Coordinates of C-alpha atoms in Angstrom, one line a residue:
M1 CA 0.0 0.0 0.0
S2 CA 1.8 3.1 -1.3
Q3 CA -0.1 5.7 0.7
K4 CA 0.4 5.7 4.5
V5 CA -2.7 4.3 6.1
R6 CA -4.6 6.7 8.3
V7 CA -8.1 5.7 9.5
R8 CA -10.5 7.4 11.9
F9 CA -13.3 6.4 14.2
A10 CA -15.6 9.4 14.4
P11 CA -18.4 9.0 16.9
S12 CA -20.8 11.7 18.1
P13 CA -20.9 12.3 21.9
T14 CA -24.7 11.9 22.0
G15 CA -24.8 9.0 24.5
P16 CA -23.1 5.7 25.2
L17 CA -21.1 3.9 22.6
H18 CA -23.2 1.0 21.1
I19 CA -21.4 -2.3 20.6
G20 CA -21.8 -1.8 16.8
G21 CA -19.7 1.4 17.2
V22 CA -17.1 -0.6 19.1
R23 CA -16.9 -3.0 16.2
T24 CA -16.5 -0.1 13.7
A25 CA -13.6 1.2 15.9
L26 CA -12.1 -2.3 16.1
F27 CA -12.1 -2.9 12.3
N28 CA -10.5 0.5 11.8
Y29 CA -7.9 -0.4 14.5
L30 CA -7.1 -3.8 12.9
F31 CA -6.8 -2.3 9.4
A32 CA -4.5 0.4 10.7
K33 CA -2.2 -1.9 12.6
K34 CA -2.2 -4.5 9.8
H35 CA -0.7 -1.9 7.5
G36 CA 1.5 -0.1 10.0
G37 CA -0.9 2.9 10.0
T38 CA -2.5 5.3 12.4
F39 CA -5.8 5.0 14.2
V40 CA -7.4 8.4 14.8
L41 CA -10.3 9.2 17.2
R42 CA -12.3 12.3 16.1
I43 CA -15.2 13.5 18.1
E44 CA -18.0 14.8 15.9
D45 CA -19.8 17.1 18.2
T46 CA -21.2 19.8 15.9
D47 CA -24.8 19.0 16.9
Q48 CA -25.2 21.3 19.9
N49 CA -28.6 20.1 20.8
R50 CA -27.7 16.4 21.1
Y51 CA -24.4 16.8 23.0
V52 CA -24.5 14.6 26.2
E53 CA -22.2 15.4 29.1
G54 CA -19.8 12.5 29.8
A55 CA -20.3 10.8 26.5
E56 CA -16.8 11.7 25.1
Q57 CA -15.0 10.3 28.2
Y58 CA -17.2 7.2 27.9
I59 CA -16.0 6.6 24.3
I60 CA -12.4 7.0 25.3
D61 CA -12.8 4.7 28.4
A62 CA -14.5 2.1 26.3
L63 CA -11.8 2.0 23.6
N64 CA -9.1 1.8 26.3
W65 CA -11.0 -1.0 28.2
C66 CA -11.3 -3.0 24.9
G67 CA -7.6 -2.7 24.4
I68 CA -7.9 -0.7 21.1
P69 CA -6.6 2.8 22.1
F70 CA -6.3 5.5 19.5
D71 CA -3.0 6.9 18.3
E72 CA -4.3 10.4 17.7
G73 CA -7.2 12.2 19.3
P74 CA -8.4 14.3 22.1
S75 CA -6.2 13.9 25.2
A76 CA -8.4 15.7 27.7
T77 CA -12.1 15.7 28.1
V78 CA -14.1 18.9 27.9
T79 CA -16.8 19.1 30.6
S80 CA -18.8 22.0 29.4
A81 CA -21.9 21.2 27.3
S82 CA -21.6 24.6 25.5
L83 CA -19.8 24.3 22.2
S84 CA -18.9 28.0 22.3
D85 CA -16.9 27.2 25.5
R86 CA -15.1 24.5 23.6
S87 CA -14.0 26.4 20.5
D88 CA -10.8 27.8 21.8
R89 CA -8.7 24.8 22.8
N90 CA -5.0 24.4 22.4
D91 CA -2.8 21.5 21.2
E92 CA -2.1 20.4 24.7
Q93 CA -5.5 18.7 24.7
N94 CA -4.7 16.7 21.6
I95 CA -2.5 13.7 20.8
G96 CA -1.2 14.1 17.3
E97 CA -0.3 16.8 14.8
Y98 CA -3.6 16.9 12.9
G99 CA -5.7 18.3 15.8
P100 CA -7.9 19.6 17.2
Y101 CA -9.8 16.3 17.1
R102 CA -13.1 17.7 18.3
Q103 CA -15.1 19.2 15.4
S104 CA -16.5 21.9 17.7
E105 CA -12.9 23.2 18.0
R106 CA -12.5 23.2 14.2
K107 CA -15.3 25.6 13.4
H108 CA -13.0 28.1 11.7
H109 CA -12.2 25.6 9.0
Y110 CA -15.7 24.8 7.7
E111 CA -17.2 28.2 6.7
K112 CA -14.4 29.0 4.3
Y113 CA -14.8 25.7 2.6
A114 CA -18.6 26.2 2.3
D115 CA -17.8 29.7 0.8
E116 CA -15.4 28.1 -1.6
L117 CA -18.1 25.7 -2.9
V118 CA -20.5 28.7 -3.4
K119 CA -17.8 30.6 -5.3
N120 CA -17.0 27.7 -7.7
G121 CA -20.7 27.1 -8.4
N122 CA -21.0 23.7 -6.5
A123 CA -23.2 25.1 -3.7
Y124 CA -25.6 28.0 -3.1
Y125 CA -27.3 30.0 -0.4
A126 CA -30.9 28.9 0.5
F127 CA -33.2 31.2 2.5
D128 CA -36.2 28.9 2.6
T129 CA -37.9 29.0 6.0
S130 CA -38.7 25.7 7.8
E131 CA -42.4 26.6 7.5
K132 CA -42.2 26.9 3.7
L133 CA -40.2 23.7 3.3
D134 CA -42.8 21.9 5.5
F135 CA -45.6 23.2 3.3
H136 CA -43.9 21.8 0.2
R137 CA -43.3 18.4 1.8
K138 CA -47.0 18.1 2.9
D139 CA -48.2 19.4 -0.5
H140 CA -46.1 16.7 -2.3
E141 CA -47.3 14.0 0.2
A142 CA -50.9 15.0 -0.6
K143 CA -50.2 14.4 -4.3
G144 CA -48.5 11.1 -3.6
K145 CA -45.0 12.4 -4.3
I146 CA -41.8 12.9 -2.4
F147 CA -40.4 16.4 -2.0
I148 CA -36.8 16.5 -3.1
Y149 CA -34.9 19.8 -3.1
N150 CA -32.8 19.6 -6.2
W151 CA -32.5 20.5 -9.9
H152 CA -36.2 20.1 -10.8
N153 CA -37.5 22.7 -8.3
R154 CA -34.7 24.7 -6.9
L155 CA -35.4 27.7 -9.2
K156 CA -38.9 27.8 -7.7
L157 CA -37.6 28.1 -4.2
D158 CA -36.0 30.9 -2.2
N159 CA -32.2 30.6 -2.9
S160 CA -29.3 32.4 -4.6
L161 CA -30.0 30.4 -7.8
S162 CA -33.6 31.8 -8.1
L163 CA -32.7 35.3 -6.9
S164 CA -30.6 37.9 -8.5
D165 CA -27.1 38.6 -7.2
E166 CA -28.4 41.9 -5.8
E167 CA -31.3 40.2 -4.0
T168 CA -29.0 37.5 -2.6
Q169 CA -26.4 40.0 -1.3
A170 CA -29.2 42.1 0.3
K171 CA -30.5 39.1 2.2
L172 CA -27.0 38.2 3.3
E173 CA -26.1 41.7 4.5
A174 CA -29.4 41.9 6.3
G175 CA -28.4 38.8 8.2
E176 CA -31.4 36.8 7.0
A177 CA -31.1 33.2 8.1
C178 CA -29.8 30.9 5.4
V179 CA -28.1 27.6 4.8
V180 CA -25.6 26.5 2.2
R181 CA -26.8 23.7 0.0
F182 CA -24.8 21.4 -2.3
K183 CA -25.8 21.8 -6.0
T184 CA -26.3 18.2 -7.1
P185 CA -25.5 17.8 -10.8
Q186 CA -28.3 16.8 -13.2
D187 CA -28.4 13.8 -15.5
Q188 CA -25.2 12.2 -14.3
K189 CA -24.3 8.6 -13.4
L190 CA -22.0 8.3 -10.4
V191 CA -19.8 5.2 -10.3
L192 CA -18.7 4.7 -6.7
N193 CA -16.4 2.0 -5.4
D194 CA -16.6 0.4 -2.0
I195 CA -14.1 -2.2 -0.8
V196 CA -16.8 -4.3 0.8
R197 CA -19.7 -3.8 -1.7
G198 CA -17.8 -3.3 -5.0
E199 CA -19.1 -1.0 -7.7
I200 CA -22.2 1.1 -7.0
E201 CA -24.0 3.2 -9.6
I202 CA -26.1 6.2 -8.6
D203 CA -28.4 8.4 -10.7
T204 CA -27.8 12.0 -9.5
N205 CA -31.4 13.0 -10.5
I206 CA -32.7 11.2 -7.4
L207 CA -30.3 13.0 -5.0
D208 CA -31.4 16.1 -3.1
D209 CA -29.3 19.2 -2.5
K210 CA -28.1 18.5 1.0
V211 CA -27.4 21.2 3.5
L212 CA -23.7 21.7 4.1
F213 CA -23.7 24.7 6.4
K214 CA -26.4 25.5 8.8
S215 CA -27.9 28.9 9.8
D216 CA -26.4 28.6 13.3
G217 CA -22.9 28.9 11.8
M218 CA -22.1 25.2 12.2
P219 CA -21.4 22.7 9.4
T220 CA -23.5 19.6 8.9
Y221 CA -22.0 16.2 9.3
H222 CA -21.4 15.9 5.5
L223 CA -19.2 19.0 5.1
A224 CA -17.3 18.6 8.4
N225 CA -16.7 15.0 7.7
V226 CA -15.2 15.5 4.3
V227 CA -13.2 18.5 5.2
D228 CA -11.7 16.9 8.3
D229 CA -10.9 13.6 6.5
H230 CA -9.1 15.6 3.9
L231 CA -7.2 17.8 6.3
M232 CA -6.3 14.8 8.5
E233 CA -5.1 12.9 5.4
I234 CA -7.4 10.0 6.1
S235 CA -6.6 7.2 3.6
H236 CA -9.6 4.9 4.3
V237 CA -13.0 5.6 5.6
I238 CA -14.3 2.5 7.3
R239 CA -17.8 3.0 8.7
G240 CA -21.2 1.5 9.2
E241 CA -23.7 0.6 6.5
E242 CA -26.0 3.3 7.7
W243 CA -23.6 5.9 6.0
L244 CA -23.8 4.2 2.6
P245 CA -26.6 6.6 1.4
S246 CA -24.2 9.5 2.1
L247 CA -21.4 8.1 -0.1
A248 CA -22.6 9.8 -3.3
L249 CA -22.6 13.2 -1.7
H250 CA -19.3 12.7 -0.1
Q251 CA -17.7 11.6 -3.3
Q252 CA -19.2 14.6 -5.1
L253 CA -17.8 16.9 -2.4
Y254 CA -14.3 15.5 -2.9
D255 CA -14.7 16.1 -6.7
A256 CA -16.0 19.6 -6.2
F257 CA -13.0 20.5 -4.1
G258 CA -10.6 18.8 -6.5
W259 CA -9.4 16.5 -3.7
K260 CA -8.5 12.8 -3.9
A261 CA -11.1 10.9 -2.0
P262 CA -10.2 8.2 0.5
E263 CA -11.1 4.6 -0.1
F264 CA -14.5 3.6 1.4
A265 CA -15.6 0.5 3.2
H266 CA -19.1 0.2 4.6
L267 CA -19.5 -2.5 7.3
P268 CA -22.6 -4.7 7.5
L269 CA -25.2 -4.1 10.3
I270 CA -25.2 -6.1 13.5
M271 CA -28.6 -7.7 13.5
K272 CA -31.0 -8.7 16.3
P273 CA -30.7 -12.3 17.6
T274 CA -33.8 -13.1 15.6
G275 CA -31.9 -11.9 12.5
K276 CA -34.6 -9.3 11.7
G277 CA -33.7 -5.7 12.2
K278 CA -30.6 -3.8 13.6
L279 CA -29.5 -4.7 17.1
S280 CA -30.6 -2.0 19.5
K281 CA -30.1 -1.2 23.2
R282 CA -33.8 -2.1 23.8
D283 CA -33.1 -5.6 22.4
G284 CA -30.5 -6.1 25.1
E285 CA -32.8 -4.8 27.8
K286 CA -35.6 -7.1 26.7
M287 CA -33.5 -10.3 26.3
G288 CA -31.1 -9.7 29.2
F289 CA -27.7 -9.2 27.5
P290 CA -25.4 -6.1 27.2
V291 CA -25.2 -4.0 24.0
L292 CA -22.8 -1.4 25.6
P293 CA -19.1 -1.9 26.3
L294 CA -19.4 -0.1 29.7
S295 CA -22.4 0.6 31.9
W296 CA -24.3 3.8 31.3
N297 CA -27.0 4.9 33.7
E298 CA -29.3 1.9 34.1
S299 CA -27.9 0.0 31.2
I300 CA -25.2 -2.6 32.1
G301 CA -22.1 -2.9 30.0
Y302 CA -20.0 -5.9 29.1
R303 CA -17.3 -4.9 31.6
E304 CA -19.8 -4.8 34.5
A305 CA -21.5 -8.0 33.3
G306 CA -18.1 -9.8 33.9
Y307 CA -16.8 -10.2 30.3
F308 CA -13.1 -10.1 29.6
P309 CA -12.2 -7.3 27.1
E310 CA -10.4 -10.0 25.0
S311 CA -13.6 -12.0 24.6
V312 CA -15.6 -9.0 23.6
I313 CA -13.0 -8.1 20.9
N314 CA -12.9 -11.7 19.7
F315 CA -16.6 -12.1 19.2
L316 CA -17.0 -8.6 17.7
A317 CA -14.3 -9.3 15.1
L318 CA -16.2 -12.3 13.8
L319 CA -19.5 -10.4 13.5
G320 CA -19.4 -9.5 9.8
W321 CA -15.8 -10.7 9.1
N322 CA -14.7 -14.1 8.0
P323 CA -11.1 -15.2 8.6
G324 CA -11.3 -17.8 5.9
S325 CA -10.7 -20.7 8.3
E326 CA -12.4 -22.6 11.1
Q327 CA -10.4 -20.7 13.8
E328 CA -12.6 -19.0 16.3
I329 CA -10.3 -17.9 19.1
F330 CA -7.9 -15.0 18.2
S331 CA -5.6 -12.9 20.2
L332 CA -5.6 -9.2 19.2
Q333 CA -2.3 -9.7 17.4
E334 CA -3.7 -12.7 15.5
L335 CA -6.7 -10.6 14.5
V336 CA -4.3 -7.8 13.2
E337 CA -2.4 -10.4 11.1
A338 CA -5.5 -12.1 9.7
F339 CA -7.7 -9.1 9.1
S340 CA -8.6 -7.8 5.7
L341 CA -11.5 -5.6 4.5
E342 CA -11.9 -7.9 1.5
R343 CA -13.2 -10.7 3.8
V344 CA -15.8 -8.4 5.4
N345 CA -19.3 -9.7 4.6
K346 CA -21.9 -7.6 2.8
S347 CA -24.9 -9.0 4.6
G348 CA -25.8 -8.3 8.2
A349 CA -24.3 -10.4 11.0
R350 CA -26.8 -11.9 13.5
F351 CA -25.9 -11.3 17.1
D352 CA -25.8 -14.4 19.3
P353 CA -25.8 -13.8 23.1
D354 CA -25.0 -17.4 23.9
K355 CA -22.0 -17.3 21.6
T356 CA -20.7 -14.2 23.5
K357 CA -20.9 -16.3 26.7
W358 CA -19.1 -19.1 25.0
Y359 CA -16.3 -16.8 24.1
N360 CA -16.0 -15.5 27.7
Q361 CA -15.9 -19.1 29.0
R362 CA -13.1 -20.0 26.6
Y363 CA -11.1 -17.0 27.7
L364 CA -11.7 -17.7 31.4
Q365 CA -10.5 -21.3 30.9
G366 CA -7.4 -20.1 29.1
K367 CA -6.3 -17.9 32.1
S368 CA -4.1 -19.4 34.7
D369 CA -5.5 -20.0 38.2
L370 CA -3.2 -17.4 39.6
E371 CA -4.5 -14.7 37.2
L372 CA -8.0 -15.3 38.5
V373 CA -7.2 -15.0 42.2
G374 CA -7.3 -11.2 42.2
P375 CA -10.6 -10.9 40.3
F376 CA -12.2 -13.6 42.5
K377 CA -11.2 -11.9 45.7
E378 CA -12.6 -8.6 44.3
E379 CA -15.8 -10.5 43.6
M380 CA -15.9 -11.8 47.2
A381 CA -15.4 -8.3 48.5
R382 CA -18.3 -7.0 46.3
K383 CA -20.4 -9.7 48.0
G384 CA -19.4 -8.5 51.4
F385 CA -17.0 -11.4 52.2
D386 CA -13.6 -10.6 53.7
C387 CA -11.4 -13.4 52.5
A388 CA -8.8 -14.3 55.2
Q389 CA -7.4 -17.3 53.2
P390 CA -4.0 -16.9 51.5
D391 CA -3.8 -16.5 47.7
S392 CA -2.4 -20.1 47.4
Y393 CA -5.7 -21.4 49.0
V394 CA -7.9 -19.3 46.7
E395 CA -5.8 -20.4 43.7
K396 CA -6.4 -24.0 44.6
V397 CA -10.2 -23.3 44.9
V398 CA -10.1 -21.7 41.4
S399 CA -8.4 -24.7 40.0
L400 CA -11.2 -27.0 41.2
I401 CA -14.2 -24.9 40.1
K402 CA -13.3 -22.7 37.1
E403 CA -14.2 -25.3 34.5
R404 CA -17.8 -25.0 35.6
A405 CA -17.8 -21.2 35.3
T406 CA -18.5 -18.7 32.5
F407 CA -17.7 -15.6 34.5
V408 CA -15.6 -14.9 37.5
S409 CA -18.9 -13.8 39.1
D410 CA -19.9 -17.5 39.0
F411 CA -17.0 -18.5 41.3
W412 CA -18.6 -17.6 44.6
E413 CA -21.8 -19.7 44.0
L414 CA -19.6 -22.5 42.9
S415 CA -17.2 -22.4 45.8
D416 CA -18.7 -20.6 48.9
Y417 CA -18.5 -23.8 50.9
F418 CA -14.7 -23.7 50.7
F419 CA -14.8 -20.5 52.8
V420 CA -17.9 -20.7 55.0
A421 CA -20.0 -23.6 56.4
P422 CA -23.4 -24.1 54.8
A423 CA -26.1 -22.1 56.5
S424 CA -28.8 -24.4 55.1
Y425 CA -29.2 -27.7 53.3
N426 CA -30.9 -28.5 50.0
E427 CA -34.3 -29.7 51.0
K428 CA -34.8 -32.1 48.1
A429 CA -31.4 -33.6 48.8
V430 CA -32.2 -34.0 52.5
K431 CA -35.4 -35.8 51.8
K432 CA -33.8 -38.1 49.4
Q433 CA -30.4 -38.8 51.1
W434 CA -31.0 -38.3 54.9
E435 CA -32.2 -41.6 56.2
E436 CA -32.9 -42.8 59.8
D437 CA -29.4 -44.3 60.3
T438 CA -27.6 -41.5 58.5
P439 CA -26.6 -39.7 61.7
V440 CA -25.0 -42.8 63.0
L441 CA -23.1 -43.3 59.7
M442 CA -21.9 -39.6 59.7
Q443 CA -20.8 -40.0 63.3
K444 CA -18.7 -43.0 62.2
A445 CA -17.2 -40.9 59.5
I446 CA -16.1 -38.4 62.2
S447 CA -14.3 -41.3 64.0
I448 CA -12.4 -42.1 60.9
L449 CA -11.4 -38.5 60.2
E450 CA -10.4 -37.6 63.7
P451 CA -7.2 -39.8 64.1
L452 CA -5.8 -39.0 60.6
T453 CA -2.4 -37.2 60.8
D454 CA -2.2 -37.2 57.0
F455 CA -5.2 -35.2 55.9
S456 CA -4.6 -35.3 52.2
S457 CA -7.4 -36.0 49.8
S458 CA -6.0 -39.3 48.8
T459 CA -5.6 -40.5 52.4
I460 CA -9.1 -39.4 53.4
E461 CA -10.6 -41.2 50.3
K462 CA -8.7 -44.4 51.0
E463 CA -9.8 -44.5 54.7
I464 CA -13.5 -43.7 54.0
K465 CA -13.8 -46.2 51.1
E466 CA -12.1 -49.0 53.0
W467 CA -14.7 -48.5 55.8
I468 CA -17.6 -48.5 53.3
T469 CA -16.2 -51.7 51.7
A470 CA -15.5 -53.4 55.0
K471 CA -19.0 -52.7 56.3
E472 CA -20.5 -53.7 52.9
L473 CA -22.3 -50.4 52.7
S474 CA -23.4 -48.8 49.4
F475 CA -21.3 -45.9 48.4
G476 CA -24.4 -43.8 47.9
R477 CA -25.5 -44.2 51.5
I478 CA -22.3 -42.5 52.6
M479 CA -21.0 -40.3 49.9
A480 CA -24.2 -38.3 49.1
P481 CA -25.0 -37.4 52.7
L482 CA -21.4 -36.7 53.5
R483 CA -21.3 -34.2 50.6
L484 CA -24.5 -32.7 51.7
V485 CA -23.2 -32.0 55.2
I486 CA -19.9 -30.6 54.0
V487 CA -21.3 -28.5 51.0
G488 CA -24.9 -28.0 51.8
D489 CA -25.9 -29.5 48.5
L490 CA -25.1 -32.3 46.1
K491 CA -22.7 -30.3 44.1
G492 CA -19.0 -29.4 43.8
P493 CA -15.7 -31.0 42.8
H494 CA -14.1 -34.1 44.2
L495 CA -15.5 -34.5 47.8
F496 CA -12.3 -35.5 49.4
D497 CA -10.5 -32.5 47.8
I498 CA -13.0 -30.3 49.5
I499 CA -12.6 -32.1 52.9
S500 CA -8.9 -31.9 52.7
M501 CA -8.8 -28.2 51.8
I502 CA -11.2 -27.0 54.6
G503 CA -9.3 -29.1 57.1
K504 CA -10.1 -31.7 59.8
E505 CA -11.5 -29.3 62.4
E506 CA -13.8 -27.6 60.0
S507 CA -15.0 -30.9 58.4
I508 CA -15.8 -32.5 61.7
S509 CA -17.6 -29.3 62.8
R510 CA -19.8 -29.3 59.7
I511 CA -20.7 -33.0 60.2
D512 CA -21.6 -32.4 63.8
K513 CA -23.6 -29.3 62.9
A514 CA -25.6 -31.2 60.3
I515 CA -26.3 -34.1 62.6
A516 CA -27.8 -31.7 65.1
A517 CA -29.8 -29.8 62.5
L518 CA -31.2 -32.7 60.5
S519 CA -31.8 -35.4 63.2

C-alpha cells in the first residue's frame, strides 16, 4: 500500500457507545495496525442540541478497556456542554499533529470551505424557512409524491439560484437566516467504489441538495466529515452501513473541491438475535444481554457483566468478518495479522448472546488459576465477604471450580463452601439422602477422620472407602449425605479434595452441625 494508512473512528458524543460502534472502531484499528498505519479518534460534536455530558469520556474509556486505544485524538475531556466554550482549545489537549480532534474546535475551517463551494458554483445559499419547506413536503405527500430539493424545483424556491445577485447580497447583508446547499448535478451517473460492496452506480437525478452549512454557523456532518478527513489525510473511511446513502454526496464533495477521495468500506449491520432488524439497546434490555461496552446509567455494560475485554473483541471481530478458516479464538495480534477488508461480509451479522458467553468461558478457561485469584477476591469483596485465606488457597479453589464457570462472578456460588460452612441444606437432597441411620453413619465418618495425621485428599478417600467396603455399605448411602453436610448441596468438585482443603477441624464441625440440625 503506497499511501500511508490513516483511518479514523468518528463517533458523536450523544450518548453511550453501542457495541456496533465498538466493532467499527475495532475494524479501523485492525486495518491500521495490519498496515503499520494510524488509528485516529475524532469527536464529531457539531450538533449542539444532542451533546451529552460525559459521552466523550465514555467513548475514550470504552476504547481503552477494549484494548484498542487511539494513536491520535483528544487527550483531555471537555466538561462544558456549551460548544462555544469549547471552540478555543490548544494543542495540549490533543495527541497528534492533525488536531484539534473535536469538530467543535475546528469551526474556523468549515465556513471558508462552504464559501469556496459557493464561489466555484458547486453550492448555493438557500433562504427557505422551515415553514415553507414543511408546506412543500406536505403538498407533495398529498399528491402522492416525495419532496426533493434539487434541480427540478430549486429555481422555484428561495435561494441564490432563483434570486438575482443583488437580492442575494441584500439578504446576506441583512443577516437573513440561510443555509448553504450542495448543488447536485443533473443527469449524471456516479460510479462509486466500495471495498466491501464493490461498484455502486447512482443516478444524480434522485439525489437532493443536502445542507452543508447550517444557519447557526455550524457545518452539517457531511461538510465537516469530508473537510476533516481531507485535512487529517485519512486514507480509508471504514464506517457502518447506515452511512452508505451518504457516499454519493461525499464523493461529489471531494470532486467539487478537487481532492483525492479516501477509499471507502461500509460495514454490515449487526442484526438482532432473531436476524430481523438492527440490534438496539432495547433488544439487550428485553433479552437480558449487554449492548454497551461499559455501563451507562441503568444499562449494564460488558465490563460490568463480567466479560473479559479480549472475549468482547474476539466475538465482535467475527461479526461480519470471515477469517477464511475454522479458527474462532484469536488474540488481538492474531486478528491484526489475519484481518482484511476484502473478507468483510456484505450481509448483516446476527448477534448471538449465547456465543458471546461461550467466548468468555473460553477466555476464562485459558487464564491461569493465579491470574483469576485477584478478580475472584474482588468479587468476594463485592459480595461483602472478607477473605482471610492466603492466595495459594484461593488459587487451589479456582483450579477446582473454574471449568464450571462462564464468568468470575460465577465463582462464589460454585465455591462458597470452601470459605464458609453451609447455612442451610438443599431440602430435596435432604429428603432423598438423609435416612434414619444417616446420623450414626456420619458419626462413624467423624471417628475415621479424627485420628488422621495425613489429611490429604488421597488418604481421606482411602480410609473412607475402606470403611464402606469393609461394612458392605453402598457408596451412595455415605458419599451423598457426606457431601450434603460438607457442602450443603449435592454439588461441587471431588468431595475429598473439599474435605482436605477445609481441614479436619472444619470438616468435623460441619458434620456435627448437620447431625444436630437434621436429626
